[in-house]
Amino acid sequence: RSGNGIPEITLKTPGKLKQFSVFVRRDILAKLSDAQYMVITLLEAPILALFLAFIIRYFDESVSNPSYTLLQNTNLPVYIFMSVIVAIFMGLTVSAEEIIKDRKILKREAFLNLSWNSYLLSKIGVQFLISAIQAASFVLIGNSIFGIRGMWFEYWLVLFSCWATSNMMGLLISDSFKTVVTIYILIPFLVIPQIILSGIIVKYDKLNPNISSPVSIPVYGEVIAARWGYEALAVDQFMNNRFEAQFYDYDKVISIAKFRKDIWYNEMKSIISRLESNIERDRIGNPDRNDMMLISNEIEEETEFTTSIPFDIGILNPDAITQESLAAAREYIEKVRRHYIDVSRNAVDARDQKIMAFERTDREAFIIMKKQHTNESLEEFVRNDNEKDKIKRYRNRLYQNYDQIFSDPPHPLVKAHFYAPRKQVFGVYAGTLAVNTGVIWLMTIALYILLYFRVLHRILESSEKFRRVMKDRRERREKSNGA
């Protein structure tokens, strides 16, 4: 009791765990009480999966015995890409109103000094649960209709990760803007870049050269969740389906050997011949020095792969181009070519022996397995088979411009070309599916940090205050001028 006899009431704020459970219970009960919300939320994903998979379940009716097989459905890349976009769009729309609709409640409860972190975690927990269910129903219906066998968990993991990232984007804009209308106007500005910069609608090397590179993914492409999600599924679907998983290692060796013994060798031979001709004509200039630098760079890299063929890189001096150094370079690439011819022959023989072993066991089952698990259109995408320029020259280096799915990236920290089969994390190789999923979750964590500290909210508030100050100054100045 106080000195005047009136009882004092002390409000004790519950612990953070207790607050979290209360927030979760309140959020779940509010959603369960809204029957319309529950029906739309639970049925939207499977209905979209049914619609998408059924519409693009293509097979050729002109053949004598038309039947559907995954092998010949040209729409698999489209299905994978649209699945990722659906995940991002649904994740955004489901979470876009979550915080803004609680704004009045949060104001009333402000004096209780409740934990902002507990509130956010409750929202995220409920949203992630909904997203996990939506992703599971989408994969179950969509993959079943489309004929994608196995790989259920892989598809669910990647799509759920994209759902979760978009949930965080939705919560972030829900906390930062003042009206629901503004939020829903903003959603297309978040989704459309995911479509355009994903690497499938427009290839990264076909974007404006002023803001892109012909041999690597631009910086803005690295922050697009759709790119990481699509690439993870496309690479994993091609590499790790039941059929290709048994032959991928052979195909990789054959592809690398073919590039080195044919395309790389011919390009290097052409450059060396041009330099030899210019020496004879005494026309050595800066372009020739660049050619010699390219030869030196390429041979230096190749010596790291073919250690059995030694070469003294010191004789290749761009400032002193001689017939002797070019002859040594020519002799080296000839040895490299013969080396890769042997490598290719051995890999082809080993692959053929494995195929024959399958066919001897059950040829029909082997053919059915290929039809049910591989896809010709996806193979064209990840191998870039339709590209006319198989090799690119850029900054005194030669870059392979096809079969990227068989090329390991040299960068030690995640960065890699599109459709890389695996990536380095601090110098250790890991599968693209695992690395890309990890990157998506790092994006999710980064968005949570922005949400927790209300960075976007504070920026918008500061800009609004700045506009008000400038407006007041302008009005005062107009009044003083009028006086």
Coordinates of C-alpha atoms in Angstrom, one line a residue:
R1 CA 0.0 0.0 0.0
S2 CA 1.0 3.6 -0.6
G3 CA 1.2 6.3 2.0
N4 CA -2.4 7.4 1.4
G5 CA -3.8 3.8 1.7
I6 CA -4.4 3.3 -2.0
P7 CA -3.1 -0.2 -3.2
E8 CA -0.3 -0.1 -5.7
I9 CA -0.5 -2.4 -8.7
T10 CA 2.8 -3.6 -10.3
L11 CA 2.6 -5.1 -13.8
K12 CA 5.1 -7.8 -14.4
T13 CA 6.1 -8.3 -18.0
P14 CA 6.0 -12.0 -18.9
G15 CA 9.2 -13.7 -20.1
K16 CA 10.2 -13.7 -23.8
L17 CA 9.3 -17.3 -24.2
K18 CA 5.9 -16.8 -22.6
Q19 CA 5.4 -13.7 -24.9
F20 CA 6.4 -15.8 -27.9
S21 CA 3.8 -18.5 -27.1
V22 CA 1.1 -16.0 -26.5
F23 CA 1.8 -14.2 -29.8
V24 CA 1.8 -17.5 -31.7
R25 CA -1.4 -18.7 -30.1
R26 CA -3.1 -15.3 -30.8
D27 CA -1.9 -15.4 -34.4
I28 CA -3.0 -18.9 -35.0
L29 CA -6.4 -18.5 -33.4
A30 CA -7.0 -15.3 -35.5
K31 CA -6.2 -17.2 -38.7
L32 CA -8.3 -20.2 -37.8
S33 CA -11.3 -18.0 -37.1
D34 CA -11.1 -16.6 -40.6
A35 CA -12.6 -19.5 -42.7
Q36 CA -12.1 -17.7 -46.0
Y37 CA -8.4 -17.0 -45.3
M38 CA -7.8 -20.6 -44.4
V39 CA -9.5 -22.0 -47.5
I40 CA -7.6 -19.7 -49.8
T41 CA -4.3 -20.2 -48.0
L42 CA -4.5 -24.0 -48.0
L43 CA -6.0 -24.5 -51.5
E44 CA -4.0 -21.8 -53.4
A45 CA -0.8 -23.8 -53.8
P46 CA -2.2 -27.1 -54.9
I47 CA -4.6 -25.4 -57.3
L48 CA -1.8 -23.4 -58.9
A49 CA 0.3 -26.6 -59.1
L50 CA -2.5 -28.5 -60.7
F51 CA -3.1 -25.7 -63.2
L52 CA 0.6 -25.1 -64.0
A53 CA 1.6 -28.8 -64.3
F54 CA -1.5 -29.9 -66.3
I55 CA -1.3 -27.0 -68.8
I56 CA 2.3 -27.6 -69.7
R57 CA 2.2 -31.4 -69.6
Y58 CA 3.1 -31.7 -73.3
F59 CA 3.5 -34.7 -75.5
D60 CA 3.6 -35.1 -79.3
E61 CA 0.3 -36.4 -80.7
S62 CA 1.6 -36.7 -84.2
V63 CA 3.5 -39.9 -83.5
S64 CA 2.0 -43.4 -84.0
N65 CA 1.6 -44.2 -80.3
P66 CA 1.4 -40.9 -78.5
S67 CA 2.2 -41.1 -74.8
Y68 CA 3.6 -38.8 -72.2
T69 CA 7.2 -39.0 -71.0
L70 CA 9.3 -36.6 -69.0
L71 CA 12.1 -37.0 -71.5
Q72 CA 10.3 -35.2 -74.4
N73 CA 8.3 -32.6 -72.4
T74 CA 10.0 -29.4 -73.6
N75 CA 8.4 -27.4 -70.7
L76 CA 10.4 -28.7 -67.7
P77 CA 12.6 -25.6 -67.5
V78 CA 9.5 -23.5 -67.5
Y79 CA 7.9 -25.6 -64.8
I80 CA 10.9 -25.3 -62.6
F81 CA 11.2 -21.5 -63.1
M82 CA 7.4 -20.9 -62.6
S83 CA 7.4 -23.0 -59.5
V84 CA 10.1 -20.7 -58.0
I85 CA 8.2 -17.6 -59.1
V86 CA 5.0 -19.0 -57.6
A87 CA 6.8 -19.6 -54.3
I88 CA 8.1 -16.0 -54.2
F89 CA 4.8 -14.4 -55.2
M90 CA 2.7 -16.5 -52.7
G91 CA 5.2 -15.9 -49.9
L92 CA 5.0 -12.2 -50.4
T93 CA 1.2 -12.0 -50.6
V94 CA 0.6 -14.2 -47.6
S95 CA 2.8 -12.1 -45.3
A96 CA 2.4 -8.6 -46.7
E97 CA -0.4 -7.6 -44.3
E98 CA 0.9 -9.5 -41.2
I99 CA 2.4 -6.6 -39.3
I100 CA 0.4 -3.6 -40.7
K101 CA -2.9 -5.2 -39.6
D102 CA -1.5 -5.5 -36.0
R103 CA -0.5 -1.8 -35.9
K104 CA -3.3 -0.7 -33.6
I105 CA -2.8 -3.7 -31.3
L106 CA 0.9 -3.0 -31.1
K107 CA 0.2 0.7 -30.2
R108 CA -2.1 -0.4 -27.3
E109 CA 0.4 -2.9 -26.0
A110 CA 3.4 -0.5 -26.3
F111 CA 3.3 0.4 -22.6
L112 CA 3.8 -3.2 -21.6
N113 CA 7.3 -3.2 -23.0
L114 CA 6.8 -6.5 -24.8
S115 CA 9.6 -8.1 -26.8
W116 CA 9.8 -7.0 -30.4
N117 CA 11.9 -10.0 -31.1
S118 CA 9.3 -12.4 -29.6
Y119 CA 6.6 -10.8 -31.7
L120 CA 8.6 -11.1 -34.9
L121 CA 9.6 -14.7 -34.2
S122 CA 6.0 -15.6 -33.6
K123 CA 5.0 -14.1 -37.0
I124 CA 7.9 -15.8 -38.8
G125 CA 7.2 -19.1 -37.1
V126 CA 3.5 -19.1 -38.2
Q127 CA 4.4 -17.9 -41.7
F128 CA 7.1 -20.5 -42.2
L129 CA 4.7 -23.2 -41.1
I130 CA 2.1 -22.0 -43.6
S131 CA 4.8 -21.8 -46.3
A132 CA 6.1 -25.3 -45.5
I133 CA 2.6 -26.7 -46.0
Q134 CA 2.0 -24.7 -49.2
A135 CA 5.4 -25.9 -50.6
A136 CA 4.6 -29.5 -49.7
S137 CA 1.2 -29.4 -51.4
F138 CA 2.6 -27.7 -54.4
V139 CA 5.4 -30.2 -54.9
L140 CA 3.1 -33.2 -54.3
I141 CA 0.5 -32.1 -56.9
G142 CA 2.8 -30.4 -59.4
N143 CA 5.5 -33.0 -59.6
S144 CA 3.1 -35.9 -59.7
I145 CA 1.2 -34.5 -62.6
F146 CA 4.3 -33.4 -64.5
G147 CA 5.9 -36.8 -64.0
I148 CA 9.0 -35.8 -61.9
R149 CA 9.9 -39.0 -60.0
G150 CA 11.8 -38.9 -56.8
M151 CA 13.5 -35.6 -55.7
W152 CA 10.5 -34.7 -53.6
F153 CA 12.5 -33.4 -50.7
E154 CA 14.9 -31.4 -53.0
Y155 CA 12.0 -29.6 -54.7
W156 CA 10.3 -29.0 -51.3
L157 CA 13.5 -27.7 -49.7
V158 CA 14.3 -25.2 -52.5
L159 CA 10.7 -24.0 -52.9
F160 CA 10.2 -23.7 -49.1
S161 CA 13.4 -21.7 -48.9
C162 CA 12.2 -19.3 -51.6
W163 CA 8.8 -19.1 -49.8
A164 CA 10.6 -18.2 -46.5
T165 CA 12.7 -15.5 -48.1
S166 CA 9.6 -13.9 -49.7
N167 CA 7.9 -14.2 -46.3
M168 CA 10.6 -12.1 -44.8
M169 CA 10.3 -9.5 -47.7
G170 CA 6.6 -9.4 -47.1
L171 CA 7.0 -8.8 -43.3
L172 CA 9.7 -6.1 -44.0
I173 CA 7.4 -4.1 -46.3
S174 CA 4.5 -4.8 -44.0
D175 CA 6.3 -3.1 -41.1
S176 CA 7.8 -0.2 -43.2
F177 CA 4.8 1.2 -45.1
K178 CA 1.7 2.8 -43.8
T179 CA -1.1 1.5 -46.0
V180 CA -2.1 -1.9 -47.4
V181 CA -2.6 -0.3 -50.9
T182 CA 1.0 0.9 -51.0
I183 CA 2.2 -2.6 -50.0
Y184 CA 0.3 -4.4 -52.7
I185 CA 1.4 -1.8 -55.3
L186 CA 5.0 -2.5 -54.2
I187 CA 4.7 -6.3 -54.7
P188 CA 5.1 -6.2 -58.5
F189 CA 8.3 -4.2 -58.1
L190 CA 9.7 -7.0 -56.0
V191 CA 8.5 -9.9 -58.1
I192 CA 9.2 -8.6 -61.7
P193 CA 13.0 -8.2 -61.1
Q194 CA 13.0 -11.8 -59.8
I195 CA 11.6 -12.8 -63.2
I196 CA 13.8 -10.7 -65.4
L197 CA 17.1 -11.2 -63.6
S198 CA 16.7 -14.9 -62.8
G199 CA 19.0 -15.8 -65.8
I200 CA 16.3 -17.8 -67.7
I201 CA 14.2 -15.2 -69.4
V202 CA 17.3 -13.3 -70.5
K203 CA 20.8 -14.8 -70.2
Y204 CA 23.2 -12.9 -68.0
D205 CA 25.7 -12.5 -70.9
K206 CA 23.0 -11.1 -73.1
L207 CA 22.2 -8.1 -70.8
N208 CA 23.4 -4.6 -71.3
P209 CA 27.3 -4.9 -71.5
N210 CA 27.6 -1.6 -69.5
I211 CA 26.1 -3.3 -66.4
S212 CA 27.0 -7.0 -67.0
S213 CA 29.9 -9.3 -67.9
P214 CA 30.0 -11.8 -70.8
V215 CA 31.6 -14.5 -68.6
S216 CA 30.2 -14.1 -65.1
I217 CA 26.9 -13.3 -63.2
P218 CA 26.6 -9.6 -62.5
V219 CA 26.4 -8.4 -58.9
Y220 CA 22.6 -7.7 -59.1
G221 CA 22.0 -11.2 -60.2
E222 CA 23.7 -12.5 -57.0
V223 CA 20.9 -11.0 -54.9
I224 CA 18.0 -12.4 -56.8
A225 CA 16.5 -15.3 -54.9
A226 CA 14.8 -16.7 -58.0
R227 CA 18.2 -17.2 -59.6
W228 CA 19.5 -19.3 -56.7
G229 CA 16.3 -21.3 -56.5
Y230 CA 15.9 -22.0 -60.2
E231 CA 19.6 -22.8 -60.6
A232 CA 19.5 -25.2 -57.7
L233 CA 16.6 -27.2 -59.0
A234 CA 17.7 -27.2 -62.7
V235 CA 21.2 -28.4 -61.8
D236 CA 20.0 -31.0 -59.3
Q237 CA 17.3 -32.2 -61.7
F238 CA 19.8 -32.7 -64.5
M239 CA 22.7 -34.2 -62.4
N240 CA 21.0 -36.2 -59.7
N241 CA 18.0 -37.8 -61.4
R242 CA 18.1 -41.6 -61.3
F243 CA 19.4 -42.0 -64.8
E244 CA 22.1 -39.2 -65.2
A245 CA 23.5 -39.8 -61.7
Q246 CA 25.0 -43.0 -63.0
F247 CA 26.7 -41.4 -66.0
Y248 CA 27.4 -37.8 -64.9
D249 CA 31.1 -38.4 -64.0
Y250 CA 31.8 -40.0 -67.4
D251 CA 29.9 -37.2 -69.2
K252 CA 31.9 -34.6 -67.3
V253 CA 35.3 -36.1 -68.3
I254 CA 34.2 -36.5 -71.9
S255 CA 32.9 -32.9 -72.0
I256 CA 36.1 -31.4 -70.6
A257 CA 38.3 -33.5 -72.8
K258 CA 36.3 -32.5 -75.9
F259 CA 36.5 -28.8 -75.2
R260 CA 40.3 -29.0 -74.6
K261 CA 41.2 -31.2 -77.5
D262 CA 38.9 -29.6 -80.1
I263 CA 37.7 -26.1 -79.3
W264 CA 40.4 -24.8 -76.9
Y265 CA 43.2 -26.4 -79.0
N266 CA 41.9 -24.9 -82.3
E267 CA 41.6 -21.5 -80.8
M268 CA 45.1 -21.6 -79.3
K269 CA 46.5 -23.0 -82.5
S270 CA 44.9 -20.2 -84.5
I271 CA 46.3 -17.5 -82.2
I272 CA 49.8 -19.0 -82.3
S273 CA 49.7 -19.2 -86.1
R274 CA 48.7 -15.6 -86.3
L275 CA 51.6 -14.5 -84.1
E276 CA 54.0 -16.6 -86.2
S277 CA 52.8 -14.9 -89.3
N278 CA 53.2 -11.5 -87.8
I279 CA 56.7 -12.2 -86.7
E280 CA 57.6 -13.2 -90.2
R281 CA 56.2 -9.9 -91.5
D282 CA 57.7 -8.0 -88.7
R283 CA 54.3 -6.6 -87.6
I284 CA 54.3 -7.2 -83.9
G285 CA 52.2 -4.7 -82.0
N286 CA 50.0 -4.4 -78.9
P287 CA 47.3 -6.8 -80.1
D288 CA 50.1 -9.4 -80.5
R289 CA 51.3 -8.8 -77.0
N290 CA 47.8 -9.4 -75.7
D291 CA 47.7 -12.6 -77.7
M292 CA 50.9 -13.7 -76.1
M293 CA 49.6 -12.8 -72.7
L294 CA 46.5 -14.9 -73.4
I295 CA 48.7 -17.9 -74.5
S296 CA 50.7 -17.6 -71.3
N297 CA 47.6 -17.4 -69.1
E298 CA 46.0 -20.4 -70.7
I299 CA 49.0 -22.6 -70.6
E300 CA 49.8 -21.6 -67.0
E301 CA 46.3 -22.7 -66.0
E302 CA 46.5 -25.9 -68.1
T303 CA 49.7 -27.0 -66.4
E304 CA 47.8 -27.0 -63.1
F305 CA 45.4 -29.6 -64.6
T306 CA 47.8 -31.7 -66.7
T307 CA 50.7 -31.9 -64.3
S308 CA 52.1 -34.9 -66.3
I309 CA 53.0 -32.5 -69.1
P310 CA 55.7 -30.0 -67.9
F311 CA 56.2 -26.6 -69.4
D312 CA 58.5 -23.7 -68.5
I313 CA 56.1 -20.8 -68.5
G314 CA 58.9 -18.3 -68.2
I315 CA 59.7 -18.6 -71.9
L316 CA 56.4 -17.0 -72.9
N317 CA 57.2 -13.3 -72.6
P318 CA 54.7 -10.9 -74.1
D319 CA 57.4 -8.3 -74.5
A320 CA 59.7 -10.6 -76.4
I321 CA 57.7 -12.8 -78.8
T322 CA 60.0 -15.2 -80.6
Q323 CA 59.5 -18.1 -83.0
E324 CA 61.1 -20.4 -80.4
S325 CA 58.6 -19.5 -77.7
L326 CA 55.7 -20.0 -80.0
A327 CA 57.1 -23.3 -81.2
A328 CA 57.3 -24.4 -77.6
A329 CA 53.7 -23.3 -77.0
R330 CA 52.6 -25.2 -80.1
E331 CA 54.4 -28.3 -79.0
Y332 CA 52.8 -28.1 -75.6
I333 CA 49.2 -27.7 -76.9
E334 CA 49.8 -30.7 -79.2
K335 CA 50.8 -32.8 -76.2
V336 CA 47.8 -31.6 -74.3
R337 CA 45.5 -32.5 -77.2
R338 CA 46.9 -36.0 -77.4
H339 CA 46.5 -36.3 -73.6
Y340 CA 42.8 -35.4 -73.8
I341 CA 42.2 -37.7 -76.7
D342 CA 43.3 -40.6 -74.5
V343 CA 41.3 -39.3 -71.6
S344 CA 38.2 -39.0 -73.8
R345 CA 38.6 -42.4 -75.3
N346 CA 38.9 -44.1 -71.9
A347 CA 35.9 -42.2 -70.5
V348 CA 33.8 -43.1 -73.5
D349 CA 34.8 -46.8 -73.3
A350 CA 33.9 -46.9 -69.6
R351 CA 30.6 -45.2 -70.1
D352 CA 29.7 -47.6 -73.0
Q353 CA 30.6 -50.6 -70.9
K354 CA 28.3 -49.4 -68.1
I355 CA 25.5 -48.8 -70.6
M356 CA 26.0 -52.3 -72.1
A357 CA 25.9 -53.8 -68.7
F358 CA 22.5 -52.2 -68.0
E359 CA 21.2 -53.3 -71.4
R360 CA 22.3 -56.9 -70.9
T361 CA 20.4 -56.9 -67.6
D362 CA 17.2 -55.4 -68.8
R363 CA 17.3 -53.2 -71.9
E364 CA 13.6 -52.2 -71.7
A365 CA 13.8 -51.1 -68.1
F366 CA 17.0 -49.1 -68.9
I367 CA 15.1 -47.2 -71.7
I368 CA 12.1 -46.6 -69.5
M369 CA 14.3 -45.2 -66.8
K370 CA 15.8 -42.7 -69.2
K371 CA 12.4 -41.7 -70.4
Q372 CA 11.0 -41.2 -66.9
H373 CA 13.9 -39.4 -65.3
T374 CA 15.8 -37.3 -68.0
N375 CA 14.6 -34.3 -70.0
E376 CA 16.0 -33.2 -73.4
S377 CA 14.9 -29.6 -73.0
L378 CA 16.5 -29.1 -69.6
E379 CA 19.7 -30.7 -71.0
E380 CA 19.8 -28.1 -73.7
F381 CA 19.4 -25.3 -71.1
V382 CA 22.1 -26.5 -68.7
R383 CA 24.5 -27.5 -71.5
N384 CA 23.8 -24.4 -73.6
D385 CA 23.9 -26.6 -76.7
N386 CA 22.3 -24.0 -79.0
E387 CA 25.1 -21.5 -78.4
K388 CA 27.0 -20.9 -81.7
D389 CA 30.1 -19.4 -80.0
K390 CA 31.5 -22.3 -78.0
I391 CA 34.4 -20.2 -76.6
K392 CA 34.7 -16.6 -75.6
R393 CA 37.7 -14.4 -75.3
Y394 CA 37.6 -11.9 -72.5
R395 CA 40.5 -9.9 -70.9
N396 CA 43.3 -12.2 -72.3
R397 CA 41.6 -15.4 -71.3
L398 CA 39.5 -18.0 -73.0
Y399 CA 36.2 -19.1 -71.5
Q400 CA 34.1 -22.1 -72.3
N401 CA 30.6 -21.0 -73.4
Y402 CA 28.8 -24.3 -73.3
D403 CA 28.5 -27.4 -71.1
Q404 CA 28.7 -25.2 -68.0
I405 CA 27.0 -28.0 -66.1
F406 CA 30.3 -30.0 -66.4
S407 CA 32.7 -27.1 -65.5
D408 CA 33.8 -26.5 -61.9
P409 CA 34.2 -22.8 -60.9
P410 CA 37.7 -21.7 -59.6
H411 CA 36.4 -19.0 -57.3
P412 CA 37.0 -20.0 -53.6
L413 CA 33.9 -18.3 -52.2
V414 CA 30.5 -19.4 -53.8
K415 CA 30.8 -17.2 -56.9
A416 CA 30.4 -19.2 -60.0
H417 CA 29.1 -19.3 -63.5
F418 CA 25.4 -20.1 -64.1
Y419 CA 24.5 -23.8 -63.9
A420 CA 27.8 -24.7 -62.1
P421 CA 27.6 -28.3 -60.9
R422 CA 29.2 -27.4 -57.6
K423 CA 30.7 -24.4 -55.9
Q424 CA 33.5 -23.7 -53.4
V425 CA 32.7 -22.5 -49.9
F426 CA 36.0 -21.3 -48.4
G427 CA 37.9 -23.5 -50.8
V428 CA 35.8 -26.7 -50.2
Y429 CA 33.5 -27.9 -53.0
A430 CA 29.9 -28.5 -52.2
G431 CA 26.9 -29.3 -54.4
T432 CA 25.0 -26.5 -56.0
L433 CA 21.7 -27.5 -54.4
A434 CA 23.2 -27.2 -50.9
V435 CA 25.2 -24.0 -51.6
N436 CA 22.3 -22.2 -53.3
T437 CA 19.8 -23.2 -50.5
G438 CA 22.3 -21.9 -48.0
V439 CA 22.6 -18.6 -49.8
I440 CA 18.8 -18.2 -49.9
W441 CA 18.7 -18.7 -46.1
L442 CA 21.5 -16.2 -45.7
M443 CA 19.3 -13.7 -47.6
T444 CA 16.4 -14.6 -45.2
I445 CA 18.6 -14.0 -42.2
A446 CA 19.8 -10.6 -43.7
L447 CA 16.1 -9.6 -44.2
Y448 CA 15.3 -10.6 -40.6
I449 CA 18.1 -8.3 -39.3
L450 CA 16.8 -5.4 -41.4
L451 CA 13.3 -6.2 -40.0
Y452 CA 14.4 -6.5 -36.4
F453 CA 16.3 -3.1 -36.5
R454 CA 13.5 -1.7 -38.6
V455 CA 16.0 -0.3 -41.0
L456 CA 13.6 0.3 -43.9
H457 CA 11.0 1.7 -41.5
R458 CA 13.5 4.2 -40.1
I459 CA 14.7 5.2 -43.6
L460 CA 11.2 5.9 -44.7
E461 CA 10.4 7.8 -41.5
S462 CA 13.6 9.9 -41.9
S463 CA 12.8 10.7 -45.5
E464 CA 9.3 11.7 -44.5
K465 CA 10.6 14.0 -41.7
F466 CA 13.1 15.5 -44.1
R467 CA 10.3 16.2 -46.6
R468 CA 8.2 17.8 -43.9
V469 CA 11.1 20.0 -42.8
M470 CA 11.8 21.1 -46.3
K471 CA 8.1 21.8 -46.9
D472 CA 7.9 23.9 -43.7
R473 CA 11.0 25.9 -44.8
R474 CA 9.6 26.5 -48.2
E475 CA 6.3 27.7 -46.8
R476 CA 8.0 30.0 -44.3
R477 CA 10.2 31.4 -47.1
E478 CA 7.1 32.0 -49.3
K479 CA 5.4 33.7 -46.4
S480 CA 8.4 36.0 -45.7
N481 CA 8.7 36.8 -49.4
G482 CA 5.0 37.6 -49.5
A483 CA 5.3 39.9 -46.5

